[in-house]
Coordinates of C-alpha atoms (C1' of nucleotides) in Angstrom, one line a residue:
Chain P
X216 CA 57.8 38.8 30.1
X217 CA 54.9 39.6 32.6
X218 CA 53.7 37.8 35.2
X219 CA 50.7 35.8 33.7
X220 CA 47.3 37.6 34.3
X221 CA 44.6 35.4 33.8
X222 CA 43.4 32.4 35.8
X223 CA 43.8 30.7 32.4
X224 CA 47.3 31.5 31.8
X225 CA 48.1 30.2 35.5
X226 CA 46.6 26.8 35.5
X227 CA 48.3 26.4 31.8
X228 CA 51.3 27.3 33.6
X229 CA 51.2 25.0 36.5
X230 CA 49.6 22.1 34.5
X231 CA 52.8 22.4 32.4
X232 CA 54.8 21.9 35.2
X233 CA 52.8 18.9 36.7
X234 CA 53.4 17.2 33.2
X235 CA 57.2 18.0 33.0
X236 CA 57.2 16.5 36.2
X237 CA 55.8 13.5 36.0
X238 CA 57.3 13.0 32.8
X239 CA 60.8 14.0 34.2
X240 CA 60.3 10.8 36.9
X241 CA 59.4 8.6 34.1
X242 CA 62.3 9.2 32.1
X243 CA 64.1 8.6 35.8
X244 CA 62.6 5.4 35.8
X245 CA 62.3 4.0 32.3
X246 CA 64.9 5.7 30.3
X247 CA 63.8 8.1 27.2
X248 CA 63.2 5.3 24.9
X249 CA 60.3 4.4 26.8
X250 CA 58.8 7.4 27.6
X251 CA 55.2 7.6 26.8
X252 CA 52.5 9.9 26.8
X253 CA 49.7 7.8 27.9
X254 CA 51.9 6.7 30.8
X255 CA 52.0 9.9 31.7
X256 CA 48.5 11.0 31.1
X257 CA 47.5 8.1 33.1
X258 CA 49.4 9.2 36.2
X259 CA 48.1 12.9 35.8
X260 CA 44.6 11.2 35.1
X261 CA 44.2 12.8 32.2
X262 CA 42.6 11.8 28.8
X263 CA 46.0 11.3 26.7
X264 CA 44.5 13.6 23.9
X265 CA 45.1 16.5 26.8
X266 CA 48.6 16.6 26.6
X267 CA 48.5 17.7 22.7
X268 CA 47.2 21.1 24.3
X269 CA 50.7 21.5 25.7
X270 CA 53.2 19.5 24.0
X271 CA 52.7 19.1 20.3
X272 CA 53.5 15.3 20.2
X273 CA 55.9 12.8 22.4
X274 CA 59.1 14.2 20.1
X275 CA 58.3 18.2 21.4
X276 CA 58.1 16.7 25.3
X277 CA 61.4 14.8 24.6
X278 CA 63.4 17.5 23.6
X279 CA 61.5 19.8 26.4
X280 CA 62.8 17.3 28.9
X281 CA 66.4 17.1 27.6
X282 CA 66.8 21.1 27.3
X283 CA 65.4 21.0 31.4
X284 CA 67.9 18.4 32.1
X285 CA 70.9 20.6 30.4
X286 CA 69.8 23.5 32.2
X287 CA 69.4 22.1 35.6
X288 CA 73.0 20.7 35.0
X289 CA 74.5 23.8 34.2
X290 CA 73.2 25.9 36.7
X291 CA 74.1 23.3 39.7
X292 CA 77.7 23.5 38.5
X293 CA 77.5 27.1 38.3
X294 CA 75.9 27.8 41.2
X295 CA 78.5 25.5 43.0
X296 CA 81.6 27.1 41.7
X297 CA 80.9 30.4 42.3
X298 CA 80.0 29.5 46.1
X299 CA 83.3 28.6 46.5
X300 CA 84.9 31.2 44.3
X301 CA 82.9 33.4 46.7
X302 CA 84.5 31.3 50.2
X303 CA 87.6 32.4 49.0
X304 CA 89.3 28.9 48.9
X305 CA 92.4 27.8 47.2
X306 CA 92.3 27.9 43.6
X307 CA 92.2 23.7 43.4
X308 CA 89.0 23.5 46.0
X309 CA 87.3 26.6 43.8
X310 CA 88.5 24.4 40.2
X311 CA 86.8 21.1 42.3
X312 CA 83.5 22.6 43.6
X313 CA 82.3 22.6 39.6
X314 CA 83.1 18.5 38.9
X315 CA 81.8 17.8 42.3
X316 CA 78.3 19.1 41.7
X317 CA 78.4 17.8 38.2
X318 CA 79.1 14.4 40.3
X319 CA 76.0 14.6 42.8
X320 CA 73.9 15.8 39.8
X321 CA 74.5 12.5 37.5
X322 CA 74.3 10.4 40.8
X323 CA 70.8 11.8 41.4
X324 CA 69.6 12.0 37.6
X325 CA 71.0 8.7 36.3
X326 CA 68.8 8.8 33.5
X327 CA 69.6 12.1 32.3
X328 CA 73.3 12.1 32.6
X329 CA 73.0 9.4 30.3
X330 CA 70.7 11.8 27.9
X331 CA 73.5 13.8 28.0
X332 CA 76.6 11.8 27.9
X333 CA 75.7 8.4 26.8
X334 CA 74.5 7.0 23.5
X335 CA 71.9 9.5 21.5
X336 CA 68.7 8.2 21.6
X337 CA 68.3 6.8 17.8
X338 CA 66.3 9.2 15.5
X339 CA 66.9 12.1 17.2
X340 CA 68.0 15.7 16.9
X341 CA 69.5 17.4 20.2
X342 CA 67.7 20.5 20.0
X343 CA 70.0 23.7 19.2
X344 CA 68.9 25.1 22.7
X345 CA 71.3 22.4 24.2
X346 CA 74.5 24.3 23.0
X347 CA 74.3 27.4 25.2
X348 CA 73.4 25.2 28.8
X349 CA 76.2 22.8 27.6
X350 CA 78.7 26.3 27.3
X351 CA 78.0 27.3 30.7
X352 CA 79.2 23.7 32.1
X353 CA 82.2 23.4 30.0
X354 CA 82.9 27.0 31.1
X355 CA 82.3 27.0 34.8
X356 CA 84.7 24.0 34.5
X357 CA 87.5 26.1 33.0
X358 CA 86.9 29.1 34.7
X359 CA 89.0 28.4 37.8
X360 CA 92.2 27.4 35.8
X361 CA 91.9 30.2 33.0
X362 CA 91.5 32.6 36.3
X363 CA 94.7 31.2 38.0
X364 CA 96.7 31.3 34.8
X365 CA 96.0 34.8 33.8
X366 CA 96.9 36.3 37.5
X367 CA 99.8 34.3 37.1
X368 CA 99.1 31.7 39.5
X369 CA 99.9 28.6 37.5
X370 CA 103.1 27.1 38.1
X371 CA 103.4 24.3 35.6
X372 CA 104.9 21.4 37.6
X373 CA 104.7 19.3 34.2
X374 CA 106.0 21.4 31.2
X375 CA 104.2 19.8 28.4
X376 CA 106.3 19.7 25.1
X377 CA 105.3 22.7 22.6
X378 CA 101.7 21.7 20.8
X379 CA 102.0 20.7 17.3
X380 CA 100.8 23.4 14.8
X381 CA 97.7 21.3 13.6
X382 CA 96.4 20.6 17.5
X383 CA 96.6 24.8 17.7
X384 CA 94.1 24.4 14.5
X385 CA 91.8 22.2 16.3
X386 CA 91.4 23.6 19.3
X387 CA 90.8 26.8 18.0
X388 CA 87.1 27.2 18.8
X389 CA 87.4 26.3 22.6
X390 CA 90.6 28.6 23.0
X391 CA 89.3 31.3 21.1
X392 CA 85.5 30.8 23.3
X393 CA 87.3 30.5 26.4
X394 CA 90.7 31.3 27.1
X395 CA 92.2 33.2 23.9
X396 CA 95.3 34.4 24.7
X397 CA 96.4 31.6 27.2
X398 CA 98.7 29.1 25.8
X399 CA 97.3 26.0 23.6
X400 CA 98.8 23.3 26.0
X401 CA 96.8 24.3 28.9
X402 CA 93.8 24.2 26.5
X403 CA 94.4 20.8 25.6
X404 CA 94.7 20.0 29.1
X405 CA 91.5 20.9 30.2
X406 CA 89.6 19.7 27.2
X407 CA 91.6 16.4 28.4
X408 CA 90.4 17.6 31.9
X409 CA 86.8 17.7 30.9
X410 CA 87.0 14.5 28.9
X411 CA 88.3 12.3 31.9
X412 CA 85.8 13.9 33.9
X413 CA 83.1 13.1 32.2
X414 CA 84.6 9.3 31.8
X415 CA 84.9 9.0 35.5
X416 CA 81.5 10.2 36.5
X417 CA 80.0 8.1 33.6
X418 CA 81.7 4.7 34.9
X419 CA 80.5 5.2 38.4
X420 CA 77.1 6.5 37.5
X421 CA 76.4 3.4 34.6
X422 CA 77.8 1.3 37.4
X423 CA 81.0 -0.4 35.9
X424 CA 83.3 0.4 39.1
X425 CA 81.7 -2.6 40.5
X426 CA 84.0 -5.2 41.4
X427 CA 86.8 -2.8 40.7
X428 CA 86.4 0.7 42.9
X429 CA 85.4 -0.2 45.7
X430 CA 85.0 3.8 47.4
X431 CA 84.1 6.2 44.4
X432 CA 83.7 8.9 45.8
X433 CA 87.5 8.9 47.4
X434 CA 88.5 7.8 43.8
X435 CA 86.7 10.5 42.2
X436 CA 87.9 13.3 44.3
X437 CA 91.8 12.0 44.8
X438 CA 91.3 12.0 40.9
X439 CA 90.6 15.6 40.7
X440 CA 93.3 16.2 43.2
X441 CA 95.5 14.8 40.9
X442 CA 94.3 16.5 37.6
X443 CA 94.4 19.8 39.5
X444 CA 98.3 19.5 40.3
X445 CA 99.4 18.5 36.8
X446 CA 98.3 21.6 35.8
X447 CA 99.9 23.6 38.5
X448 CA 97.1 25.2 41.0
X449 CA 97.6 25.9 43.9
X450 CA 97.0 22.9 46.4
Chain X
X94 CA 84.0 -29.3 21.4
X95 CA 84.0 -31.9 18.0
X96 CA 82.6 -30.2 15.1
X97 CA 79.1 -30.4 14.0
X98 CA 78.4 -33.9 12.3
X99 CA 75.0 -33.9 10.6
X100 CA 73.7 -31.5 8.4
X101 CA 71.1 -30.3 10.6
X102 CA 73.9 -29.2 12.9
X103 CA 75.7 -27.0 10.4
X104 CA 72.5 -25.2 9.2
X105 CA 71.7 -24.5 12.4
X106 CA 75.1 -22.5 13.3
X107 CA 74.6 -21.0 9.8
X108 CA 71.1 -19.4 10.9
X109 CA 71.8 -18.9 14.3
X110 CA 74.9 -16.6 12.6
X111 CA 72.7 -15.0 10.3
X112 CA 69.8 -14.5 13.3
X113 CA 73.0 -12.7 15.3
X114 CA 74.5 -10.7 12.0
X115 CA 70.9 -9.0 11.3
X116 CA 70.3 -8.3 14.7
X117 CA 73.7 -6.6 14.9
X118 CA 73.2 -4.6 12.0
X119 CA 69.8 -3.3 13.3
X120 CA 71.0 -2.8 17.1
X121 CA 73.6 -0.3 14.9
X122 CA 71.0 1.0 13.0
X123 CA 68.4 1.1 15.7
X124 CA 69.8 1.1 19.2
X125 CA 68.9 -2.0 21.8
X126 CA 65.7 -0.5 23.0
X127 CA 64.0 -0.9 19.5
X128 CA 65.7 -4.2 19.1
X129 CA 62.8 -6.2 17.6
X130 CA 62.1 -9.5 16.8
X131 CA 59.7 -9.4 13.9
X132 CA 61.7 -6.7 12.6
X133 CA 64.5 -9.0 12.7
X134 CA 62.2 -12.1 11.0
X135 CA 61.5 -9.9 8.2
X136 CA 65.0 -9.5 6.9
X137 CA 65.7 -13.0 7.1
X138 CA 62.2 -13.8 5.7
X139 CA 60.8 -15.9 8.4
X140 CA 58.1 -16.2 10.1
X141 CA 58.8 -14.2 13.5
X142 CA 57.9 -17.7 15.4
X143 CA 61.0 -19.7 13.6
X144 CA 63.2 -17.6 15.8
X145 CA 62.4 -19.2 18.9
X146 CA 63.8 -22.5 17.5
X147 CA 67.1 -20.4 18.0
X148 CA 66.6 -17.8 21.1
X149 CA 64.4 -18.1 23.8
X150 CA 63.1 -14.5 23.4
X151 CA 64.2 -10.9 22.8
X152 CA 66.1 -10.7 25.8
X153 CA 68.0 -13.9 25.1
X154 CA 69.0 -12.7 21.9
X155 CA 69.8 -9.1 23.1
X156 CA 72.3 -11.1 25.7
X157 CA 73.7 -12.8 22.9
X158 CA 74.6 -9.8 21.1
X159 CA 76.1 -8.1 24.5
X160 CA 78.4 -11.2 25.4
X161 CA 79.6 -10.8 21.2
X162 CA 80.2 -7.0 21.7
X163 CA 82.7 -7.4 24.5
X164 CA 84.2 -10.3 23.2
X165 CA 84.6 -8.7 20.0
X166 CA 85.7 -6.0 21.7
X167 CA 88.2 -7.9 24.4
X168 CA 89.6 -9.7 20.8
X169 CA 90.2 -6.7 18.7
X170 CA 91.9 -4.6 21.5
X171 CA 94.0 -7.9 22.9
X172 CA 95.4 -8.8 19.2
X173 CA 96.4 -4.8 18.6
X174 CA 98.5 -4.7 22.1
X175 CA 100.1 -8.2 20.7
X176 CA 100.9 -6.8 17.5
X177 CA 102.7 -4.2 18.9
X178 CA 104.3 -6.1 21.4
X179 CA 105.8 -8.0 19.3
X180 CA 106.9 -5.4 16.5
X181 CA 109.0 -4.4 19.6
X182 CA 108.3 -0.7 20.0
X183 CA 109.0 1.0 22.7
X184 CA 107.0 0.9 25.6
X185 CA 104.7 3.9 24.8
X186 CA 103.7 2.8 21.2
X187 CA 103.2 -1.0 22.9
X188 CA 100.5 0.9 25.6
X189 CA 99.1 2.8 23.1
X190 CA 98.4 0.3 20.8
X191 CA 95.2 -1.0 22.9
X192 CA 93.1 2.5 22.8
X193 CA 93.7 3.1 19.8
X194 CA 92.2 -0.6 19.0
X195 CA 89.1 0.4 21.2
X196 CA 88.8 4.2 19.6
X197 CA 88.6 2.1 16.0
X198 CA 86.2 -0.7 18.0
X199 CA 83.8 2.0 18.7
X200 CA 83.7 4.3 15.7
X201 CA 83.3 1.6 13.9
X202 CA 80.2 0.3 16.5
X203 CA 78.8 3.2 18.3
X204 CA 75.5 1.3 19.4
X205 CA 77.8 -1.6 20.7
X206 CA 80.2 1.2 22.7
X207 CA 76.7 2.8 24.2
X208 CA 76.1 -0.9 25.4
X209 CA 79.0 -1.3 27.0
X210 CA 79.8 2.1 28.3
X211 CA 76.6 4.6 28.0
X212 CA 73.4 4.3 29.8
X213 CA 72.2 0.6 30.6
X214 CA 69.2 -0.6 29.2
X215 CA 66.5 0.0 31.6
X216 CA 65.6 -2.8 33.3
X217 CA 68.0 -5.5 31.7
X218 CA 70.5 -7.1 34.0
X219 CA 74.0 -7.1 31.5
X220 CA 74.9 -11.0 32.0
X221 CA 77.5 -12.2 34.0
X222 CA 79.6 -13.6 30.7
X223 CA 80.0 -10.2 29.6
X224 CA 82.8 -9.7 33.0
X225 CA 85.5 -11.9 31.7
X226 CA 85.8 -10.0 28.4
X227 CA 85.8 -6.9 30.2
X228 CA 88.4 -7.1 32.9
X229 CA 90.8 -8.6 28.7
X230 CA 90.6 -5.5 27.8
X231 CA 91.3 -3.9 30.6
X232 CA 94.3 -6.4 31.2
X233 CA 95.3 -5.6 27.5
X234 CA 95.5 -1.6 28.6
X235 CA 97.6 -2.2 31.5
X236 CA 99.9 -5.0 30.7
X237 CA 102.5 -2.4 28.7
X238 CA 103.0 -0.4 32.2
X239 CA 103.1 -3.0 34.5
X240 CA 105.6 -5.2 32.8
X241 CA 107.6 -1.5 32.3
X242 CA 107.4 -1.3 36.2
X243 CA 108.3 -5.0 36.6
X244 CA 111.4 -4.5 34.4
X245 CA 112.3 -1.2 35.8
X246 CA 111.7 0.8 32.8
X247 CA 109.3 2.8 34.7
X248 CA 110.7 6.8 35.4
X249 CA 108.2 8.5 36.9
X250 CA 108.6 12.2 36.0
X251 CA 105.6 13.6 38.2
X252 CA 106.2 11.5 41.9
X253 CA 102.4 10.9 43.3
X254 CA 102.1 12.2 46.6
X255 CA 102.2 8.6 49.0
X256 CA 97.9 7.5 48.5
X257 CA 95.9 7.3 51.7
X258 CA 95.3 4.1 52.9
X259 CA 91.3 4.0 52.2
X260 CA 92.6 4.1 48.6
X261 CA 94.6 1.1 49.4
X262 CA 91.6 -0.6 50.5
X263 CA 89.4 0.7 47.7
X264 CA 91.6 -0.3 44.8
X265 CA 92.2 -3.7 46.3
X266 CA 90.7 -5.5 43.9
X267 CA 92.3 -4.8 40.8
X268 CA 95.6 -4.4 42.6
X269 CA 95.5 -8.2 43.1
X270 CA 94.4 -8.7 40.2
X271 CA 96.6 -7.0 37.8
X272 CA 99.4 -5.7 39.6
X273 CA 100.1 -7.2 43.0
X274 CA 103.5 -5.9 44.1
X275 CA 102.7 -2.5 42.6
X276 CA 102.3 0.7 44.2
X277 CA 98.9 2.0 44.8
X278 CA 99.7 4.8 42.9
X279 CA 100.6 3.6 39.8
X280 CA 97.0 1.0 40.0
X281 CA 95.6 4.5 40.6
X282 CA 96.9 6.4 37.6
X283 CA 96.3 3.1 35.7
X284 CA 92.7 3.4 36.5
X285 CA 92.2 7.3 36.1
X286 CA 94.2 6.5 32.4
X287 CA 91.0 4.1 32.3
X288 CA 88.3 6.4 33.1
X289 CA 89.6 9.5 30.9
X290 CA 89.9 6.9 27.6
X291 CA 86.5 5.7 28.1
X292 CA 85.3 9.5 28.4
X293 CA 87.6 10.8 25.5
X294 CA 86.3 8.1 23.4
X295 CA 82.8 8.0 24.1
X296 CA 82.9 11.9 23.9
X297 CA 83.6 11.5 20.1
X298 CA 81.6 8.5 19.6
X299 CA 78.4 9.9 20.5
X300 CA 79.2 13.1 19.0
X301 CA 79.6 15.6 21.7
X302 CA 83.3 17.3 20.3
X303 CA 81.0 18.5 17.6
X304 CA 82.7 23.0 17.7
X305 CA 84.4 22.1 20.4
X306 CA 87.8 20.0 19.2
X307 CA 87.9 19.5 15.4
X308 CA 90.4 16.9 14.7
X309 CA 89.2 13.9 17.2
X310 CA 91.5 11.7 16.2
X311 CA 94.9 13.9 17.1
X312 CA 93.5 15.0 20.0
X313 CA 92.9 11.4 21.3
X314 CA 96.9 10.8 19.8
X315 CA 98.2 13.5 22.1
X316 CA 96.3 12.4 25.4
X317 CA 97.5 8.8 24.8
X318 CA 100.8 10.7 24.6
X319 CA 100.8 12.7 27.4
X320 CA 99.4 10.0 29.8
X321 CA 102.0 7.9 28.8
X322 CA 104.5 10.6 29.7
X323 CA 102.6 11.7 32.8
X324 CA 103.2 7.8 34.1
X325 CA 106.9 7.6 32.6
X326 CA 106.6 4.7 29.8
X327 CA 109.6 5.3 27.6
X328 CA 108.4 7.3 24.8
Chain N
dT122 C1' 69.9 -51.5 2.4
dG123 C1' 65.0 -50.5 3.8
dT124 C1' 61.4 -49.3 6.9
dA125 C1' 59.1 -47.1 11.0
dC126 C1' 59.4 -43.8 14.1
dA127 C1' 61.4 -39.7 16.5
dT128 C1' 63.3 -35.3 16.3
dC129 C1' 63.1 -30.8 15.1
dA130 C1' 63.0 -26.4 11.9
dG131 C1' 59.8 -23.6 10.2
dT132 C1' 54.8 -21.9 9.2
dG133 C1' 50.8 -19.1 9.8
dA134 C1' 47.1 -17.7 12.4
dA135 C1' 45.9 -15.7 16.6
dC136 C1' 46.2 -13.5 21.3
dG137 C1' 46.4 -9.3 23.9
dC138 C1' 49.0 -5.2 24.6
dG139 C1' 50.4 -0.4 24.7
dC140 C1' 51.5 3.1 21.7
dG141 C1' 51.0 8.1 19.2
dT142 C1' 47.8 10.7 17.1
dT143 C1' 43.2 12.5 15.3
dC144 C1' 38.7 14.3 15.8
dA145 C1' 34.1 15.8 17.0
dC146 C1' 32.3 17.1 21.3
dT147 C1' 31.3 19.6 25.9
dG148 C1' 31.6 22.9 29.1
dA149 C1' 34.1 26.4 31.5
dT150 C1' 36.7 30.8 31.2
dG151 C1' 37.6 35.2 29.1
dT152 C1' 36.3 39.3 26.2
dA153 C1' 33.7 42.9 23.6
dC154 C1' 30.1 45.7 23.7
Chain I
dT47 C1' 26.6 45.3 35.4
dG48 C1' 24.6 42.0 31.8
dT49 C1' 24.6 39.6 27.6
dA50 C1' 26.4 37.3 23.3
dC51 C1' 30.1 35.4 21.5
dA52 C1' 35.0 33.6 21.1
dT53 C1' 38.5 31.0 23.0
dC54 C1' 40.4 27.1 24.8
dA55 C1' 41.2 23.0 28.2
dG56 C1' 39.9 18.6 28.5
dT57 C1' 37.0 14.2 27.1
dG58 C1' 36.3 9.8 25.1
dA59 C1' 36.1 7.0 21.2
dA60 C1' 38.4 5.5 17.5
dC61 C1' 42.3 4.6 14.0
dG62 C1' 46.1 1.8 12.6
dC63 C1' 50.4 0.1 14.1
dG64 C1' 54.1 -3.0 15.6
dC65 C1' 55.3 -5.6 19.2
dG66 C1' 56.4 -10.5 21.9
dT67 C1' 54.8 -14.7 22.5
dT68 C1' 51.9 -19.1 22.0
dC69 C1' 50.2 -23.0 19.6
dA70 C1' 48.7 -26.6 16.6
dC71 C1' 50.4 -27.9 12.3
dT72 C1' 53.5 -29.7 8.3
dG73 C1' 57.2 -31.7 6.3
dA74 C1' 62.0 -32.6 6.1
dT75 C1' 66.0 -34.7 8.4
dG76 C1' 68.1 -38.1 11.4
dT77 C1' 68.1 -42.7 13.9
dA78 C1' 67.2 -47.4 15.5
dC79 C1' 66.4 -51.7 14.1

DNA sequence: TGTACATCAGTGAACGCGCGTTCACTGATGTAC
DNA sequence: TGTACATCAGTGAACGCGCGTTCACTGATGTAC
């Protein structure tokens, strides 16, 4: 697409922005049940009828907000793992650079990890657009370990037993999007990977370490330590 | 506490029962943040004031309804790890006996698992009742491999490198808590075992293994499996 | 047992609020000739 | 370059809605004597 010509087209653009904005800090604030377009056409000081010329309706600025909020999330973690892929670290720092950023993201953006990862806001439809931001995460994730493993870098401290035929079945999407000729085991280790990854960051950023972890950022990251040498990467 | 005498006092528990069992249903339909009073009335065919004779407002009665989630929640995943127990299983079927209770908790109550574990409700304080409950069902989780370690039954396959003493001092206080003489390591695992349930379960119960792992419930089996294996229970 | 009074569950009207959305309009910007 | 018309951002009033909460009340239940 061209850059926009018109003066018109410019000020649309940047007045789109100024309400994504504002709305992105009341959903920071408030939580998406909450958010509401005269609240938000108040603080722009705005007649609320003025946002219909750019969002058609509180549902279409919703889902605008929650596709923003799954592609800021992807590219951080993508943009963090492949600076360290790029420092040339061990493969464990490189496979730790993605859940770290996904960490300081969900600290910053409480709101919108929950959008995410918590409960689904009742009523409503995650847009289809979500799928290929959500991908790229799960992938950057992955990347490190599918890389070790296929230059033969993995030494498998743990030998998992053989996977049962049906787990082979349902894993088959992720393996076959992601890793298809590597072994099912270390697939089901990283969807479990991902899975305790998410729970961590979600305790911590919901607050429900209180009274019980008293440092979680050292928890978190020994954590990932760990997870990284069951699965055999280099330290 | 006697049991109610007068008549009054029975018809009262009966409505304030009925007041909590519509509520519940429509926090499952609706989610907390459209938790509403009148909407409540209407079902019981009141008038929307009569429910003040029983809760002293929305929040009250949205309090109400967290205290009863994680008691409900503390009960069905204490009695499960009991049952087991005393069925006299071996030490993995005993631990696992208390997520699976929890998975079962939450499928069957997604809204009450986003309570407890997804995003807070903005601006709502969860009460301080709601902490005994939740360190139960913790204590239900970890009993099975603590009383392994206390009896010796405990062979751990993958030796944890010794933890660094800030971990010592973060982790204090459910060391003292629920496993005093232990190593720090195993409190560690314990709590990792923690965080990846609550992420593996919360990833199915608000729908996010939707093309990604087809068969939720033997992929949750496998991870109970292997994390019982990666601490050493006896399988 | 009978009566007078106190307690309390429930009613129904009313309050003020913030919400999403519609609509006829004004006036500035852009376009065709 | 100048004019006539089309496009479109933004206004402000209005709509109907559901909400939490208050309050004066009615009438049934419970209690003291």
């Amino acid at each position: 697409m061209a850059a926009p010509r018109t003066a018109r087209e410019r000020v649309r653009e940047e007045v789109t922005r100024e309400i994504l904005a504002v709305a992105r800090t009341h959903l920071a604030r408030d939580g998406a049940a909450a958010l509401s377009l005269r609240s938000i056409a108040r603080d722009l000081e705005m007649a609320p009828s003025a946002l219909y010329r750019y969002f058609d309706g509180r549902d279409v600025l919703l889902s605008a907000l929650i596709i923003e909020a799954y592609v800021s999330l992807a590219e951080q973690t993508e943009k963090a793992s492949a600076a360290a892929r790029a420092r040339g670290e061990t493969d464990t720092a490189w496979w730790m650079a993605a859940p770290r950023a996904m960490r300081s993201w969900a600290l910053a953006r409480p709101y919108e990890w929950g959008l995410i990862f918590g409960s689904p806001v009742p009523g409503y439809q995650a847009p289809e657009e979500t799928v290929a931001p959500y991908v790229r995460v799960t992938t950057a994730l992955l990347r490190p370990v599918t890389t070790a493993y296929a230059q033969g870098r993995l030494q498998v401290v743990l030998a998992p037993p053989p996977a049962p035929a049906a787990m082979e079945a349902a894993l088959a999407p992720v393996r076959d999007a992601l890793f298809p000729d590597g072994p099912v085991a270390i697939v089901q280790w990283a969807l479990s990977a991902w899975a305790a990854l998410i729970g961590v960051v979600s305790l911590e950023v919901f607050g429900h370490w209180r009274n019980t972890v008293l440092d979680p950022a050292l928890f978190f990251e020994q954590s990932l330590r760990d997870v990284a040498r069951q699965v055999g990467l280099a330290p």
